[in-house]
CSV table of C-alpha atoms in Angstrom, one decimal:
chain,number,residue,atom,x,y,z
A,26,MET,CA,-25.9,-10.2,18.5
A,27,THR,CA,-22.7,-10.2,20.6
A,28,VAL,CA,-20.8,-7.2,22.0
A,29,ARG,CA,-18.1,-7.9,19.4
A,30,ASN,CA,-20.7,-7.7,16.6
A,31,ILE,CA,-21.8,-4.3,18.0
A,32,LEU,CA,-18.2,-3.0,18.2
A,33,GLU,CA,-17.6,-4.1,14.6
A,34,GLU,CA,-20.7,-2.3,13.5
A,35,GLN,CA,-19.7,0.8,15.4
A,36,GLU,CA,-16.3,0.8,13.6
A,37,HIS,CA,-18.1,1.0,10.2
A,38,GLU,CA,-20.4,3.8,11.5
A,39,HIS,CA,-17.8,6.0,13.1
A,40,LEU,CA,-14.4,5.3,11.6
A,41,SER,CA,-12.9,6.7,8.4
A,42,PRO,CA,-13.3,4.6,5.3
A,43,ARG,CA,-9.5,4.4,5.3
A,44,ALA,CA,-9.5,2.5,8.6
A,45,ALA,CA,-8.6,-1.1,9.0
A,46,PHE,CA,-11.9,-2.6,10.1
A,47,SER,CA,-11.7,-5.6,12.5
A,48,ASP,CA,-14.2,-7.7,10.6
A,49,ARG,CA,-12.2,-7.3,7.4
A,50,SER,CA,-8.9,-8.6,8.8
A,51,ARG,CA,-6.9,-10.9,6.6
A,52,GLY,CA,-6.9,-13.3,9.5
A,53,ARG,CA,-4.4,-15.3,11.5
A,54,PRO,CA,-1.6,-17.7,10.2
A,55,VAL,CA,-3.4,-20.6,11.8
A,56,GLN,CA,-7.2,-20.8,11.8
A,57,GLU,CA,-8.5,-21.2,15.3
A,58,GLU,CA,-11.2,-23.7,16.0
A,59,GLU,CA,-13.0,-21.9,18.7
A,60,ARG,CA,-15.6,-19.3,17.7
A,61,PRO,CA,-14.7,-15.6,17.6
A,62,ASP,CA,-14.7,-13.9,21.0
A,63,ASP,CA,-18.2,-12.7,22.1
A,64,VAL,CA,-16.8,-9.4,23.5
A,65,ARG,CA,-13.5,-8.5,21.9
A,66,THR,CA,-12.6,-7.7,18.3
A,67,CYS,CA,-9.7,-9.5,16.7
A,68,TYR,CA,-7.3,-6.6,17.3
A,69,GLN,CA,-8.4,-6.3,21.0
A,70,ARG,CA,-7.6,-10.0,21.4
A,71,ASP,CA,-4.2,-9.4,19.9
A,72,THR,CA,-3.5,-6.7,22.4
A,73,ASP,CA,-4.4,-9.0,25.2
A,74,ARG,CA,-2.3,-11.8,23.8
A,75,ILE,CA,0.7,-9.5,23.7
A,76,ILE,CA,0.2,-8.0,27.1
A,77,HIS,CA,-0.1,-11.4,28.7
A,78,SER,CA,3.1,-12.8,26.9
A,79,LYS,CA,6.4,-13.5,28.7
A,80,SER,CA,8.3,-11.4,26.1
A,81,PHE,CA,6.2,-8.4,26.9
A,82,ARG,CA,6.9,-8.7,30.7
A,83,ARG,CA,10.6,-8.9,30.0
A,84,LEU,CA,10.6,-5.5,28.3
A,85,MET,CA,10.6,-3.8,31.8
A,86,HIS,CA,14.1,-5.1,32.3
A,87,LYS,CA,15.6,-4.2,28.9
A,88,THR,CA,17.6,-1.1,28.1
A,89,GLN,CA,16.2,1.7,26.1
A,90,VAL,CA,19.4,3.9,25.8
A,91,PHE,CA,21.2,4.1,29.1
A,92,LEU,CA,22.7,0.8,30.2
A,93,LEU,CA,21.7,-0.3,33.7
A,94,PRO,CA,21.2,3.3,34.8
A,95,GLU,CA,21.4,4.3,38.4
A,96,GLY,CA,18.0,5.9,39.0
A,97,ASP,CA,14.3,4.9,38.9
A,98,HIS,CA,13.2,7.3,36.2
A,99,TYR,CA,15.1,6.4,33.1
A,100,ARG,CA,13.1,4.8,30.3
A,101,THR,CA,13.2,1.1,29.8
A,102,ARG,CA,12.0,-0.8,26.7
A,103,MET,CA,8.7,-1.2,28.5
A,104,THR,CA,8.1,2.4,29.2
A,105,HIS,CA,9.1,3.3,25.7
A,106,THR,CA,6.6,0.8,24.4
A,107,LEU,CA,3.8,2.3,26.5
A,108,GLU,CA,4.7,5.9,25.3
A,109,VAL,CA,4.6,4.7,21.7
A,110,ALA,CA,1.2,3.2,22.3
A,111,ARG,CA,-0.3,6.3,23.8
A,112,ILE,CA,1.0,8.6,21.0
A,113,ALA,CA,-0.2,6.2,18.4
A,114,ARG,CA,-3.7,6.0,19.9
A,115,THR,CA,-4.0,9.8,20.2
A,116,ILE,CA,-3.1,10.2,16.5
A,117,THR,CA,-5.2,7.3,15.4
A,118,ARG,CA,-8.3,8.4,17.3
A,119,ALA,CA,-8.1,12.0,15.9
A,120,LEU,CA,-7.9,10.6,12.3
A,121,GLY,CA,-10.8,8.2,12.7
A,122,LEU,CA,-8.7,5.1,12.3
A,123,ASN,CA,-8.6,1.9,14.3
A,124,GLU,CA,-7.2,2.5,17.8
A,125,ASP,CA,-7.2,-1.1,18.7
A,126,LEU,CA,-5.0,-2.1,15.8
A,127,SER,CA,-2.5,0.7,16.5
A,128,GLU,CA,-2.3,-0.2,20.1
A,129,ALA,CA,-1.7,-3.9,19.4
A,130,ILE,CA,1.1,-3.0,16.9
A,131,ALA,CA,2.7,-0.5,19.3
A,132,LEU,CA,2.7,-3.0,22.2
A,133,GLY,CA,4.3,-5.7,20.1
A,134,HIS,CA,6.8,-3.7,18.1
A,135,ASP,CA,9.8,-4.2,20.3
A,136,LEU,CA,9.2,-7.7,21.7
A,137,GLY,CA,12.3,-9.0,19.8
A,138,HIS,CA,14.7,-6.4,21.1
A,139,THR,CA,17.9,-7.7,22.6
A,140,PRO,CA,19.3,-6.9,26.0
A,141,PHE,CA,21.4,-3.7,26.2
A,142,GLY,CA,19.3,-2.0,23.4
A,143,HIS,CA,20.9,-1.5,20.0
A,144,ALA,CA,24.3,-2.5,21.4
A,145,GLY,CA,22.9,-6.1,21.8
A,146,GLU,CA,21.5,-6.0,18.3
A,147,ASP,CA,24.9,-4.8,16.9
A,148,ALA,CA,26.7,-7.5,18.9
A,149,LEU,CA,24.6,-10.3,17.5
A,150,SER,CA,25.0,-9.0,14.0
A,151,GLU,CA,28.8,-9.0,14.3
A,152,VAL,CA,29.1,-12.4,15.9
A,153,MET,CA,26.6,-14.1,13.6
A,154,GLY,CA,28.1,-12.6,10.5
A,155,ARG,CA,24.7,-11.4,9.3
A,156,PRO,CA,22.3,-8.6,10.2
A,157,PHE,CA,20.2,-9.2,13.3
A,158,HIS,CA,17.1,-6.9,13.0
A,159,HIS,CA,14.9,-6.5,16.1
A,160,ASN,CA,11.8,-5.9,14.1
A,161,GLU,CA,12.2,-9.2,12.3
A,162,GLN,CA,12.9,-10.8,15.7
A,163,SER,CA,9.7,-9.2,17.1
A,164,LEU,CA,7.7,-10.9,14.4
A,165,ARG,CA,9.5,-14.2,15.1
A,166,VAL,CA,8.6,-13.9,18.8
A,167,VAL,CA,4.9,-13.5,18.1
A,168,ASP,CA,4.9,-16.1,15.3
A,169,VAL,CA,7.1,-18.8,16.7
A,170,LEU,CA,8.8,-18.3,20.1
A,171,GLU,CA,5.9,-17.4,22.4
A,172,LYS,CA,3.8,-20.1,24.1
A,173,GLY,CA,6.3,-22.9,23.9
A,174,GLY,CA,6.8,-22.6,20.1
A,175,ARG,CA,3.2,-22.1,19.1
A,176,GLY,CA,3.4,-18.4,18.9
A,177,LEU,CA,0.6,-15.9,19.6
A,178,ASN,CA,-1.2,-16.4,16.2
A,179,LEU,CA,-1.8,-12.7,15.7
A,180,THR,CA,-3.7,-11.1,12.9
A,181,TYR,CA,-2.0,-10.3,9.6
A,182,GLU,CA,-2.4,-6.6,10.1
A,183,VAL,CA,-0.7,-6.6,13.6
A,184,ARG,CA,2.1,-8.8,12.4
A,185,MET,CA,2.9,-6.7,9.4
A,186,GLY,CA,2.7,-3.6,11.5
A,187,ILE,CA,5.2,-5.0,13.9
A,188,VAL,CA,7.8,-6.0,11.3
A,189,GLY,CA,7.2,-2.7,9.4
A,190,HIS,CA,7.7,-0.4,12.4
A,191,THR,CA,11.3,0.2,11.1
A,192,GLY,CA,13.3,-0.8,8.1
A,193,PRO,CA,12.6,-0.3,4.4
A,194,LYS,CA,9.2,-1.9,4.2
A,195,LEU,CA,6.3,0.3,5.2
A,196,PRO,CA,3.2,-1.2,7.0
A,197,GLU,CA,0.3,-1.8,4.7
A,198,THR,CA,-2.2,-0.1,7.1
A,199,LEU,CA,-2.4,3.5,8.0
A,200,GLU,CA,-2.5,2.4,11.6
A,201,GLY,CA,0.8,0.6,11.2
A,202,ARG,CA,2.4,3.7,9.6
A,203,ILE,CA,1.2,5.8,12.5
A,204,VAL,CA,2.9,3.5,14.9
A,205,ARG,CA,6.1,3.7,12.9
A,206,LYS,CA,6.2,7.5,13.2
A,207,SER,CA,5.0,7.4,16.9
A,208,ASP,CA,8.0,5.2,17.7
A,209,GLN,CA,10.3,7.9,16.3
A,210,ILE,CA,8.4,10.7,18.1
A,211,ALA,CA,8.6,8.8,21.4
A,212,TYR,CA,12.2,7.8,21.4
A,213,ILE,CA,13.7,11.0,20.1
A,214,ASN,CA,11.9,13.0,22.8
A,215,HIS,CA,12.1,10.7,25.8
A,216,ASP,CA,15.8,10.1,25.0
A,217,ILE,CA,16.3,13.9,25.3
A,218,ASP,CA,14.5,13.8,28.6
A,219,ASP,CA,16.8,11.0,29.9
A,220,ALA,CA,19.9,12.7,28.6
A,221,VAL,CA,18.9,15.8,30.5
A,222,ARG,CA,18.4,13.7,33.6
A,223,ALA,CA,21.9,12.2,33.1
A,224,GLY,CA,23.5,15.6,32.7
A,225,ILE,CA,24.5,15.1,29.1
A,226,LEU,CA,22.1,17.7,27.7
A,227,SER,CA,19.9,20.6,28.8
A,228,ASP,CA,16.9,21.8,26.9
A,229,SER,CA,18.9,24.9,26.0
A,230,ASP,CA,21.3,22.7,24.0
A,231,ILE,CA,18.7,21.9,21.4
A,232,PRO,CA,19.7,24.0,18.3
A,233,LEU,CA,17.6,27.2,18.0
A,234,PRO,CA,16.3,26.5,14.5
A,235,ILE,CA,14.9,23.2,15.7
A,236,ALA,CA,13.5,24.6,18.9
A,237,ALA,CA,11.9,27.4,17.0
A,238,ILE,CA,9.8,24.9,15.1
A,239,LEU,CA,9.3,22.0,17.5
A,240,GLY,CA,9.4,23.8,20.9
A,241,GLU,CA,11.9,24.2,23.7
A,242,THR,CA,10.6,21.6,26.2
A,243,HIS,CA,9.7,17.9,26.1
A,244,LYS,CA,6.0,18.8,26.3
A,245,GLU,CA,6.1,21.3,23.6
A,246,ARG,CA,8.0,19.0,21.2
A,247,ILE,CA,5.6,16.1,21.7
A,248,ASN,CA,2.6,18.4,21.3
A,249,THR,CA,4.0,20.0,18.1
A,250,LEU,CA,4.7,16.7,16.4
A,251,VAL,CA,1.4,15.0,17.3
A,252,THR,CA,-0.8,18.0,16.4
A,253,ASP,CA,1.1,18.6,13.2
A,254,TYR,CA,0.8,15.0,12.1
A,255,ILE,CA,-3.0,15.1,12.7
A,256,ARG,CA,-3.5,18.6,11.1
A,257,HIS,CA,-1.3,17.8,8.0
A,258,THR,CA,-3.1,14.5,7.4
A,259,LEU,CA,-6.6,16.0,7.8
A,260,GLU,CA,-5.8,18.9,5.6
A,261,THR,CA,-4.0,17.1,2.8
A,262,GLY,CA,-5.1,13.5,3.0
A,263,ASP,CA,-1.4,12.5,3.0
A,264,ILE,CA,-0.6,10.7,6.2
A,265,GLY,CA,2.4,12.2,7.9
A,266,LEU,CA,4.1,15.4,9.1
A,267,SER,CA,4.3,18.7,7.2
A,268,HIS,CA,7.6,19.2,5.5
A,269,PRO,CA,9.0,21.9,7.9
A,270,VAL,CA,8.1,19.9,11.0
A,271,ASP,CA,9.4,16.6,9.5
A,272,GLU,CA,12.6,18.3,8.5
A,273,ALA,CA,13.1,19.7,12.0
A,274,MET,CA,12.4,16.2,13.5
A,275,GLN,CA,15.1,14.7,11.3
A,276,ASP,CA,17.5,17.4,12.2
A,277,LEU,CA,16.7,16.7,15.9
A,278,ARG,CA,17.4,13.0,15.3
A,279,ALA,CA,20.7,13.8,13.7
A,280,PHE,CA,21.5,16.0,16.7
A,281,MET,CA,20.7,13.2,19.1
A,282,PHE,CA,23.1,10.8,17.2
A,283,ARG,CA,25.9,13.4,17.5
A,284,THR,CA,25.4,14.3,21.1
A,285,VAL,CA,23.7,11.4,22.9
A,286,TYR,CA,23.6,8.1,21.0
A,287,LYS,CA,27.4,8.2,20.5
A,288,ASN,CA,28.2,10.1,23.7
A,289,PRO,CA,30.8,8.3,25.8
A,290,VAL,CA,28.7,8.9,29.0
A,291,ALA,CA,25.7,7.2,27.6
A,292,LYS,CA,27.6,4.6,25.6
A,293,GLY,CA,30.7,4.2,27.7
A,294,GLU,CA,29.8,0.7,28.8
A,295,GLU,CA,28.6,-0.4,25.4
A,296,SER,CA,31.7,-2.3,24.5
A,297,LYS,CA,31.4,-4.3,27.7
A,298,ALA,CA,27.8,-5.0,27.0
A,299,LYS,CA,28.6,-6.2,23.4
A,300,LYS,CA,31.3,-8.5,24.8
A,301,ILE,CA,28.8,-10.1,27.2
A,302,ILE,CA,26.4,-10.8,24.3
A,303,GLN,CA,29.1,-12.2,22.0
A,304,GLN,CA,30.8,-14.3,24.6
A,305,LEU,CA,27.4,-15.8,25.6
A,306,TYR,CA,26.6,-16.5,21.9
A,307,LEU,CA,30.0,-18.3,21.3
A,308,TYR,CA,29.6,-20.3,24.5
A,309,TYR,CA,26.2,-21.7,23.6
A,310,ILE,CA,27.3,-22.4,20.1
A,311,GLU,CA,30.1,-24.5,21.5
A,312,HIS,CA,27.8,-26.0,24.3
A,313,PRO,CA,24.3,-26.2,22.9
A,314,ASP,CA,23.5,-28.9,25.4
A,315,HIS,CA,23.7,-26.2,28.1
A,316,LEU,CA,20.8,-24.3,26.6
A,317,PRO,CA,17.6,-24.4,28.7
A,318,GLU,CA,15.6,-27.6,28.1
A,319,THR,CA,12.8,-25.6,26.4
A,320,PHE,CA,15.2,-24.6,23.6
A,321,LEU,CA,16.7,-28.0,23.0
A,322,PRO,CA,14.0,-29.3,20.6
A,323,GLN,CA,14.3,-26.2,18.6
A,324,LEU,CA,17.9,-27.2,17.6
A,325,THR,CA,16.6,-29.9,15.4
A,326,PHE,CA,14.5,-27.7,13.1
A,327,ASP,CA,16.0,-24.2,13.5
A,328,GLY,CA,19.6,-25.0,13.8
A,329,MET,CA,22.2,-24.0,16.4
A,330,GLU,CA,22.8,-20.4,15.3
A,331,GLN,CA,19.1,-19.4,15.2
A,332,THR,CA,18.3,-21.1,18.5
A,333,VAL,CA,21.2,-19.5,20.3
A,334,ALA,CA,20.3,-16.1,18.9
A,335,ASP,CA,16.6,-16.6,20.0
A,336,TYR,CA,17.7,-17.5,23.5
A,337,ILE,CA,20.1,-14.5,23.9
A,338,ALA,CA,17.8,-12.0,22.3
A,339,GLY,CA,15.1,-12.9,24.8
A,340,MET,CA,17.3,-12.2,27.8
A,341,THR,CA,16.9,-9.2,30.0
A,342,ASP,CA,19.9,-7.1,30.8
A,343,LYS,CA,20.3,-8.5,34.3
A,344,TYR,CA,19.8,-12.1,33.2
A,345,ALA,CA,22.5,-11.7,30.5
A,346,VAL,CA,24.9,-10.2,33.1
A,347,ASP,CA,24.1,-13.0,35.6
A,348,LYS,CA,24.7,-15.7,33.0
A,349,TYR,CA,28.0,-14.1,31.9
A,350,THR,CA,29.1,-13.9,35.6
A,351,GLN,CA,28.1,-17.5,36.2
A,352,LEU,CA,29.9,-18.8,33.1
A,353,PHE,CA,33.0,-16.6,33.0
A,354,VAL,CA,33.8,-15.0,36.3
A,355,PRO,CA,35.6,-17.1,39.0
A,356,ALA,CA,33.3,-17.8,41.9
A,357,SER,CA,35.7,-16.3,44.4
A,358,TRP,CA,35.7,-13.0,42.5
A,359,GLN,CA,31.9,-13.0,42.4
A,360,VAL,CA,31.7,-13.3,46.2
A,361,ARG,CA,34.4,-10.6,46.6
A,362,GLY,CA,32.6,-8.3,44.3
């Protein structure tokens, strides 16, 4: 008996009957010839595949909310992802569900995010004339774009959790639904923390009715949301937050849209960022031969628009700025700057 077999047996012994068990996975898109891993369950393997991917490493240089912030302590897409993973694992463990599955989904959920956060997503939607959704691009990354076009060949449950972390379609597993809510818990609260750091907000600016339910500090809000999610689910069997806490969280989200997400300090450079993305897109549509060699074969089966969008969506903030400077800013100005 292998370590993996023992771990799979332990899941059945210790996890809730509602958990997604590793040995009952619906499998991978492509059946792999080698035998199952002797040590890791299928979801543990997925976690490792994501962490070792190029797209995961690029998250450390992609914007969360504040574009190219001056300071070392603002969140990036990478730190956001890690916070989501920790919140999801805490909730999943308390509910007796599969931590390995929730971790894999959380670590992969934003792999398809564009440079410059949602500004980049909006820019591609506008210039392409159709919606560009980062959750769908994240699935495309793990299915197609990673490993030179072979993809990571992740399990069905992880893939559906990634694409279902936002948008109208809920994940099929409880672990995936936990990641979906953990994503919201993480970004609302750490975006408040970053806004305070930027001088846009103070903790005292949070409306009193919201603070009375969720708490007055970052620590209190996170603790309230996580413990309420666990308590409500254990008491009722319905996974999610209690109505008062969920309502307060939605009110807090609306408050953040009014005061931070559309704030000129946080978003003042957004129009410039969108122009960078759109100009790069139009340039490569007109000059597809200037794409990196690794993308050129893709033109024949995915077409120009999809290939260019894949290339740009995979860029980090700095790479996009450097490419724009290289293509559109006169060399003498670059030196002078």
